């Protein structure tokens, strides 16, 4: 059974930093993994993705501030978030899927972790 468990969310001030972690179990092979977020009243959106070979992609609004990385031996993906803004406030979800097409809602999802950035 596939399980993704996120951790590291919390409350931080504008300009602060947080690091999210996602531990994956039950996944055979090395899946591309991604982070998504959903703010209140908005649709879930792609934030960052990383391929099995650590090729990364980001949505424009987080480029230069967020960094995604992975530890394949531990089946863990991290999201380092710097220079946080109030508009980054959302529930952040971890995703694993057998494709580097990060559009859509395919694959496996974690339960989400809340990130709140105060102004």
mmCIF file of C-alpha atoms in Angstrom:
data_model
loop_
_atom_site.group_PDB
_atom_site.id
_atom_site.type_symbol
_atom_site.label_atom_id
_atom_site.label_comp_id
_atom_site.label_asym_id
_atom_site.label_seq_id
_atom_site.Cartn_x
_atom_site.Cartn_y
_atom_site.Cartn_z
ATOM 1 C CA UNK A 1 0.000 0.000 0.000
ATOM 2 C CA UNK A 2 1.383 3.382 -1.017
ATOM 3 C CA UNK A 3 1.611 6.004 1.686
ATOM 4 C CA UNK A 4 2.903 9.576 1.540
ATOM 5 C CA UNK A 5 3.365 11.439 4.810
ATOM 6 C CA UNK A 6 4.103 15.164 4.836
ATOM 7 C CA UNK A 7 5.603 17.109 7.711
ATOM 8 C CA UNK A 8 7.163 20.494 8.372
ATOM 9 C CA UNK A 9 4.268 22.876 7.913
ATOM 10 C CA UNK A 10 3.458 25.636 10.353
ATOM 11 C CA UNK A 11 3.109 29.354 10.937
ATOM 12 C CA UNK A 12 5.872 31.687 9.792
ATOM 13 C CA UNK A 13 6.241 35.419 9.278
ATOM 14 C CA UNK A 14 6.535 37.127 5.910
ATOM 15 C CA UNK A 15 10.098 36.627 4.684
ATOM 16 C CA UNK A 16 10.650 33.531 6.779
ATOM 17 C CA UNK A 17 11.471 29.969 5.766
ATOM 18 C CA UNK A 18 10.094 26.474 6.182
ATOM 19 C CA UNK A 19 11.162 23.056 4.992
ATOM 20 C CA UNK A 20 8.558 20.480 4.089
ATOM 21 C CA UNK A 21 9.338 16.783 4.026
ATOM 22 C CA UNK A 22 7.466 13.909 2.393
ATOM 23 C CA UNK A 23 8.251 10.302 3.260
ATOM 24 C CA UNK A 24 7.020 7.729 0.764
ATOM 25 C CA UNK A 25 6.474 4.046 1.432
ATOM 26 C CA UNK A 26 5.081 1.208 -0.635
ATOM 27 C CA UNK A 27 6.338 2.681 -3.884
ATOM 28 C CA UNK A 28 8.403 0.371 -6.016
ATOM 29 C CA UNK A 29 10.844 2.000 -8.334
ATOM 30 C CA UNK A 30 11.768 5.642 -8.321
ATOM 31 C CA UNK A 31 8.757 7.819 -9.085
ATOM 32 C CA UNK A 32 8.832 11.463 -10.062
ATOM 33 C CA UNK A 33 7.513 13.420 -7.089
ATOM 34 C CA UNK A 34 5.938 16.793 -6.703
ATOM 35 C CA UNK A 35 4.537 19.357 -4.319
ATOM 36 C CA UNK A 36 1.186 21.016 -4.849
ATOM 37 C CA UNK A 37 -0.801 23.506 -2.817
ATOM 38 C CA UNK A 38 -4.371 24.576 -2.351
ATOM 39 C CA UNK A 39 -5.314 27.903 -0.867
ATOM 40 C CA UNK A 40 -8.819 28.558 0.525
ATOM 41 C CA UNK A 41 -11.302 29.042 -2.278
ATOM 42 C CA UNK A 42 -8.778 28.147 -4.970
ATOM 43 C CA UNK A 43 -7.958 25.072 -6.997
ATOM 44 C CA UNK A 44 -4.986 22.938 -6.159
ATOM 45 C CA UNK A 45 -1.913 24.040 -8.125
ATOM 46 C CA UNK A 46 1.472 22.606 -8.996
ATOM 47 C CA UNK A 47 4.363 24.083 -7.028
ATOM 48 C CA UNK A 48 7.479 22.031 -7.776
ATOM 49 C CA UNK A 49 8.416 18.671 -9.229
ATOM 50 C CA UNK A 50 11.470 16.461 -9.393
ATOM 51 C CA UNK A 51 12.163 13.552 -11.713
ATOM 52 C CA UNK A 52 13.796 10.263 -10.781
ATOM 53 C CA UNK A 53 17.086 11.773 -11.974
ATOM 54 C CA UNK A 54 16.561 15.002 -10.002
ATOM 55 C CA UNK A 55 15.534 17.229 -12.885
ATOM 56 C CA UNK A 56 13.437 19.947 -11.293
ATOM 57 C CA UNK A 57 10.595 22.203 -12.365
ATOM 58 C CA UNK A 58 8.788 25.032 -10.592
ATOM 59 C CA UNK A 59 5.778 27.201 -11.015
ATOM 60 C CA UNK A 60 6.821 30.764 -11.859
ATOM 61 C CA UNK A 61 5.660 32.305 -8.592
ATOM 62 C CA UNK A 62 8.127 30.265 -6.493
ATOM 63 C CA UNK A 63 11.184 30.247 -8.763
ATOM 64 C CA UNK A 64 14.231 31.520 -6.921
ATOM 65 C CA UNK A 65 12.547 31.085 -3.525
ATOM 66 C CA UNK A 66 11.671 27.388 -3.310
ATOM 67 C CA UNK A 67 13.932 24.392 -3.885
ATOM 68 C CA UNK A 68 12.886 20.768 -4.270
ATOM 69 C CA UNK A 69 15.239 17.866 -3.656
ATOM 70 C CA UNK A 70 15.038 14.137 -3.069
ATOM 71 C CA UNK A 71 16.845 11.328 -1.287
ATOM 72 C CA UNK A 72 16.175 8.227 -3.368
ATOM 73 C CA UNK A 73 17.648 5.888 -0.773
ATOM 74 C CA UNK A 74 15.150 7.116 1.797
ATOM 75 C CA UNK A 75 12.271 7.718 -0.650
ATOM 76 C CA UNK A 76 11.968 11.235 0.710
ATOM 77 C CA UNK A 77 11.375 14.521 -1.072
ATOM 78 C CA UNK A 78 12.003 17.928 0.497
ATOM 79 C CA UNK A 79 10.708 21.392 -0.313
ATOM 80 C CA UNK A 80 12.819 24.237 1.056
ATOM 81 C CA UNK A 81 10.745 27.406 1.059
ATOM 82 C CA UNK A 82 12.529 30.727 1.565
ATOM 83 C CA UNK A 83 11.355 34.335 1.430
ATOM 84 C CA UNK A 84 7.818 33.218 2.148
ATOM 85 C CA UNK A 85 4.938 35.523 1.308
ATOM 86 C CA UNK A 86 1.361 35.635 2.600
ATOM 87 C CA UNK A 87 0.189 34.389 -0.795
ATOM 88 C CA UNK A 88 2.118 31.154 -0.176
ATOM 89 C CA UNK A 89 -0.403 30.299 2.532
ATOM 90 C CA UNK A 90 -2.046 27.006 1.606
ATOM 91 C CA UNK A 91 -2.272 23.333 2.360
ATOM 92 C CA UNK A 92 0.720 21.684 0.712
ATOM 93 C CA UNK A 93 0.403 18.181 -0.698
ATOM 94 C CA UNK A 94 3.013 15.650 -1.719
ATOM 95 C CA UNK A 95 2.435 13.614 -4.849
ATOM 96 C CA UNK A 96 4.136 10.637 -6.486
ATOM 97 C CA UNK A 97 3.371 9.541 -10.026
ATOM 98 C CA UNK A 98 4.956 7.374 -12.730
ATOM 99 C CA UNK A 99 5.364 10.308 -15.143
ATOM 100 C CA UNK A 100 7.086 13.686 -15.285
ATOM 101 C CA UNK A 101 3.858 15.256 -16.523
ATOM 102 C CA UNK A 102 2.912 17.068 -13.331
ATOM 103 C CA UNK A 103 -0.398 18.377 -14.671
ATOM 104 C CA UNK A 104 -3.635 16.838 -13.466
ATOM 105 C CA UNK A 105 -4.355 14.873 -10.337
ATOM 106 C CA UNK A 106 -2.918 11.458 -11.133
ATOM 107 C CA UNK A 107 -0.750 9.392 -8.820
ATOM 108 C CA UNK A 108 -0.651 9.097 -5.064
ATOM 109 C CA UNK A 109 -1.326 11.917 -2.618
ATOM 110 C CA UNK A 110 -0.453 12.688 0.960
ATOM 111 C CA UNK A 111 -2.865 14.121 3.509
ATOM 112 C CA UNK A 112 -1.431 17.626 3.281
ATOM 113 C CA UNK A 113 0.321 19.982 5.671
ATOM 114 C CA UNK A 114 -0.769 23.543 6.437
ATOM 115 C CA UNK A 115 1.577 26.435 5.732
ATOM 116 C CA UNK A 116 0.508 29.849 6.997
ATOM 117 C CA UNK A 117 2.519 32.992 6.300
ATOM 118 C CA UNK A 118 1.575 36.031 8.339
ATOM 119 C CA UNK A 119 1.973 39.546 6.979
#
